[in-house]
C-alpha cells in the first residue's frame, strides 16, 4: 500500500504521467489499460474513518452544503480536503496530500453519492469527470443491462484517450482484466478459507487485507500479495490455528464496517468466542465474471451483479447461500446512518431471512465514519445479549 501511494504521489509530480480518480467498483481496468495511475477516494475515506479523523472533519463539509445525513465518506473526504489534513501524510512520510487528478471517473452502481462527491472535486480541480450510470435494484441481469453498461464503458475510451495521450489497445485491456480476474479469484479463496471450522481469519482482518483488491486490482502486485496471504491462511488451517480462540459462534456481518471501531469490535467478539467469519462488504471485490476474451460485456456483468446493485430478492438468495457456506449461527446487520445504500435492515430483510432460515439476527445502529452515530455502550450490550441468545439456542 505504501508503494502504491508513493507511486501515485510521484506520478502527480511527473508531468508525463496521468492520474485518474475512480470509484471503488468503477472501471479501474479501462483506466489502467490506458496508463493512468488510479486513485480511489473511498480508500482515503476509509483511512479517515479507521484513523478516527473523520468525525471531526465532517462538519467542514456540512458547512459547504453537504448534509450530516448523507454519505460520511463524502463528507469526511471533502472535510479533509478543506482542512488540508490527510492520514496519508501520517502513514507515509513525505506525502503532503491526496494526488491531484487529471480526470475523475465514477460508476453509480454502488450509489448516487459518489457522483455528487466526485463532481465536487471535479469542480474544485477543474478537471473532466466521466460517469457510468448503472441500473439499481436489479433482479435478473438481462442482455439489455449488459448492452447498456458495456456501451457506456466503450464510450469512455475516446475522452480518456484524449486525456491520457495514449491510444487504447484492446490487448492491454485484456492483460489488465486477466490480472484483475486472478486477483479476484485469489481474494475469493482467501475469504473462503473462513468456511473452515475454526476460521483462520475474521471479517475485521478482511477489512484490512482487502486493500490491494480495491486499489491494486489489475496489477501483478495484488496477485502476488494474495498468493502469499492464501498460503499463510492454508498453513493456519493445516495447523488448526484459529483467528478466535475456542471459536463457539460463527457470525456474518452485513453492511459497512464501522471503521473507527475495528479493533474495539474485533476484541469484543473475540472475548465472546465469536468469530465474524464473513461479510457482504469484503465479498464485494470478487468479480468472477471478468473474462479477458469478452472484456466489455464481462466487465458490464461483473460490475452489475454486485450485491449492492441487486433487488432484495436477489440479495436474500445470496445471503442464504452465505449462511450455508460459512455455517453461520447468527447475522449482524449494520444499519449505517449515512449509507442507506449499503444498509439492508430497513425493509424487513432480517425478519424474512430469520423466518426462512431460522438463523437469528441482530441489527446494530452505527455508521461507517461518523462516530457520533454510534453508542459504544449500546453496541456492546446488544452484542453480548445476542451471544447469550445464541448460547441459549444451543
Ligand atoms: S455506498 Fe455508501 S459509503 Fe459507499 S460511497 Fe455510497 S453512500 Fe458512501
PDB file of N, CA, C and O and ligand atoms in Angstrom, residues 24 42 70-74 110-114 117 256 281 308 338-342 368, ligand 1:
ATOM      1  N   UNK A  24     -14.791   2.965  -6.144  1.00  0.00           N
ATOM      2  CA  UNK A  24     -14.148   1.701  -5.757  1.00  0.00           C
ATOM      3  C   UNK A  24     -14.571   0.516  -6.618  1.00  0.00           C
ATOM      4  O   UNK A  24     -13.807  -0.419  -6.785  1.00  0.00           O
ATOM      5  N   UNK A  42     -12.504   6.427  -2.019  1.00  0.00           N
ATOM      6  CA  UNK A  42     -13.140   5.679  -0.928  1.00  0.00           C
ATOM      7  C   UNK A  42     -12.105   5.044   0.006  1.00  0.00           C
ATOM      8  O   UNK A  42     -12.342   4.911   1.202  1.00  0.00           O
ATOM      9  N   UNK A  70     -25.936  12.576   4.853  1.00  0.00           N
ATOM     10  CA  UNK A  70     -25.512  11.834   3.644  1.00  0.00           C
ATOM     11  C   UNK A  70     -24.163  11.156   3.878  1.00  0.00           C
ATOM     12  O   UNK A  70     -23.508  11.381   4.899  1.00  0.00           O
ATOM     13  N   UNK A  71     -23.755  10.360   2.914  1.00  0.00           N
ATOM     14  CA  UNK A  71     -22.545   9.528   2.989  1.00  0.00           C
ATOM     15  C   UNK A  71     -21.380  10.184   3.749  1.00  0.00           C
ATOM     16  O   UNK A  71     -20.850  11.224   3.339  1.00  0.00           O
ATOM     17  N   UNK A  72     -20.974   9.545   4.832  1.00  0.00           N
ATOM     18  CA  UNK A  72     -19.886  10.134   5.626  1.00  0.00           C
ATOM     19  C   UNK A  72     -18.504   9.838   5.028  1.00  0.00           C
ATOM     20  O   UNK A  72     -17.498  10.321   5.539  1.00  0.00           O
ATOM     21  N   UNK A  73     -18.449   9.058   3.955  1.00  0.00           N
ATOM     22  CA  UNK A  73     -17.210   9.003   3.167  1.00  0.00           C
ATOM     23  C   UNK A  73     -17.063  10.337   2.434  1.00  0.00           C
ATOM     24  O   UNK A  73     -16.008  10.949   2.412  1.00  0.00           O
ATOM     25  N   UNK A  74     -18.170  10.752   1.837  1.00  0.00           N
ATOM     26  CA  UNK A  74     -18.188  12.011   1.082  1.00  0.00           C
ATOM     27  C   UNK A  74     -17.842  13.184   2.007  1.00  0.00           C
ATOM     28  O   UNK A  74     -16.923  13.962   1.733  1.00  0.00           O
ATOM     29  N   UNK A 110     -22.852   1.607  -7.034  1.00  0.00           N
ATOM     30  CA  UNK A 110     -22.965   1.480  -5.587  1.00  0.00           C
ATOM     31  C   UNK A 110     -23.969   2.473  -5.011  1.00  0.00           C
ATOM     32  O   UNK A 110     -24.673   2.156  -4.056  1.00  0.00           O
ATOM     33  N   UNK A 111     -24.023   3.684  -5.581  1.00  0.00           N
ATOM     34  CA  UNK A 111     -24.917   4.717  -5.046  1.00  0.00           C
ATOM     35  C   UNK A 111     -24.786   5.985  -5.885  1.00  0.00           C
ATOM     36  O   UNK A 111     -23.901   6.081  -6.721  1.00  0.00           O
ATOM     37  N   UNK A 112     -25.653   6.981  -5.597  1.00  0.00           N
ATOM     38  CA  UNK A 112     -25.517   8.249  -6.300  1.00  0.00           C
ATOM     39  C   UNK A 112     -24.558   9.188  -5.583  1.00  0.00           C
ATOM     40  O   UNK A 112     -24.104  10.185  -6.140  1.00  0.00           O
ATOM     41  N   UNK A 113     -24.260   8.876  -4.323  1.00  0.00           N
ATOM     42  CA  UNK A 113     -23.409   9.796  -3.553  1.00  0.00           C
ATOM     43  C   UNK A 113     -22.027   9.983  -4.182  1.00  0.00           C
ATOM     44  O   UNK A 113     -21.474  11.083  -4.141  1.00  0.00           O
ATOM     45  N   UNK A 114     -21.498   8.903  -4.796  1.00  0.00           N
ATOM     46  CA  UNK A 114     -20.170   9.035  -5.415  1.00  0.00           C
ATOM     47  C   UNK A 114     -20.189  10.100  -6.512  1.00  0.00           C
ATOM     48  O   UNK A 114     -19.221  10.828  -6.703  1.00  0.00           O
ATOM     49  N   UNK A 117     -20.128  13.525  -4.815  1.00  0.00           N
ATOM     50  CA  UNK A 117     -18.808  13.644  -4.168  1.00  0.00           C
ATOM     51  C   UNK A 117     -17.745  13.956  -5.225  1.00  0.00           C
ATOM     52  O   UNK A 117     -16.968  14.919  -5.115  1.00  0.00           O
ATOM     53  N   UNK A 256     -21.746  -1.881   5.970  1.00  0.00           N
ATOM     54  CA  UNK A 256     -20.414  -1.275   6.050  1.00  0.00           C
ATOM     55  C   UNK A 256     -19.728  -1.619   7.374  1.00  0.00           C
ATOM     56  O   UNK A 256     -20.399  -1.777   8.396  1.00  0.00           O
ATOM     57  N   UNK A 281     -19.540  -7.056   2.668  1.00  0.00           N
ATOM     58  CA  UNK A 281     -18.639  -5.964   2.306  1.00  0.00           C
ATOM     59  C   UNK A 281     -17.345  -6.468   1.647  1.00  0.00           C
ATOM     60  O   UNK A 281     -16.999  -6.049   0.543  1.00  0.00           O
ATOM     61  N   UNK A 308     -24.676  -4.942  -3.958  1.00  0.00           N
ATOM     62  CA  UNK A 308     -25.277  -3.625  -3.694  1.00  0.00           C
ATOM     63  C   UNK A 308     -26.195  -3.156  -4.820  1.00  0.00           C
ATOM     64  O   UNK A 308     -27.073  -2.324  -4.624  1.00  0.00           O
ATOM     65  N   UNK A 338     -25.506   6.923   7.630  1.00  0.00           N
ATOM     66  CA  UNK A 338     -25.332   7.770   6.440  1.00  0.00           C
ATOM     67  C   UNK A 338     -25.181   6.959   5.153  1.00  0.00           C
ATOM     68  O   UNK A 338     -24.860   7.535   4.111  1.00  0.00           O
ATOM     69  N   UNK A 339     -25.377   5.649   5.224  1.00  0.00           N
ATOM     70  CA  UNK A 339     -25.283   4.863   3.989  1.00  0.00           C
ATOM     71  C   UNK A 339     -26.467   3.912   3.850  1.00  0.00           C
ATOM     72  O   UNK A 339     -26.346   2.712   4.085  1.00  0.00           O
ATOM     73  N   UNK A 340     -27.632   4.476   3.454  1.00  0.00           N
ATOM     74  CA  UNK A 340     -28.787   3.596   3.226  1.00  0.00           C
ATOM     75  C   UNK A 340     -28.513   2.610   2.095  1.00  0.00           C
ATOM     76  O   UNK A 340     -29.097   1.528   2.045  1.00  0.00           O
ATOM     77  N   UNK A 341     -27.584   2.980   1.198  1.00  0.00           N
ATOM     78  CA  UNK A 341     -27.305   2.124   0.028  1.00  0.00           C
ATOM     79  C   UNK A 341     -26.708   0.786   0.421  1.00  0.00           C
ATOM     80  O   UNK A 341     -26.877  -0.201  -0.268  1.00  0.00           O
ATOM     81  N   UNK A 342     -25.970   0.782   1.505  1.00  0.00           N
ATOM     82  CA  UNK A 342     -25.329  -0.454   1.931  1.00  0.00           C
ATOM     83  C   UNK A 342     -25.893  -0.891   3.282  1.00  0.00           C
ATOM     84  O   UNK A 342     -25.186  -1.463   4.100  1.00  0.00           O
ATOM     85  N   UNK A 368     -20.374   4.174   9.171  1.00  0.00           N
ATOM     86  CA  UNK A 368     -19.061   3.806   8.672  1.00  0.00           C
ATOM     87  C   UNK A 368     -17.984   4.749   9.206  1.00  0.00           C
ATOM     88  O   UNK A 368     -16.912   4.307   9.614  1.00  0.00           O
TER      89      UNK A 368
HETATM   90  S1  LIG B   1     -22.062   3.089  -0.914  1.00  0.00           S
HETATM   91 FE1  LIG B   1     -22.449   4.205   0.967  1.00  0.00          FE
HETATM   92  S2  LIG B   1     -20.427   4.569   1.853  1.00  0.00           S
HETATM   93 FE2  LIG B   1     -20.112   3.986  -0.294  1.00  0.00          FE
HETATM   94  S3  LIG B   1     -19.998   5.949  -1.356  1.00  0.00           S
HETATM   95 FE3  LIG B   1     -22.130   5.245  -1.468  1.00  0.00          FE
HETATM   96  S4  LIG B   1     -23.189   6.190   0.288  1.00  0.00           S
HETATM   97 FE4  LIG B   1     -20.963   6.346   0.604  1.00  0.00          FE
END
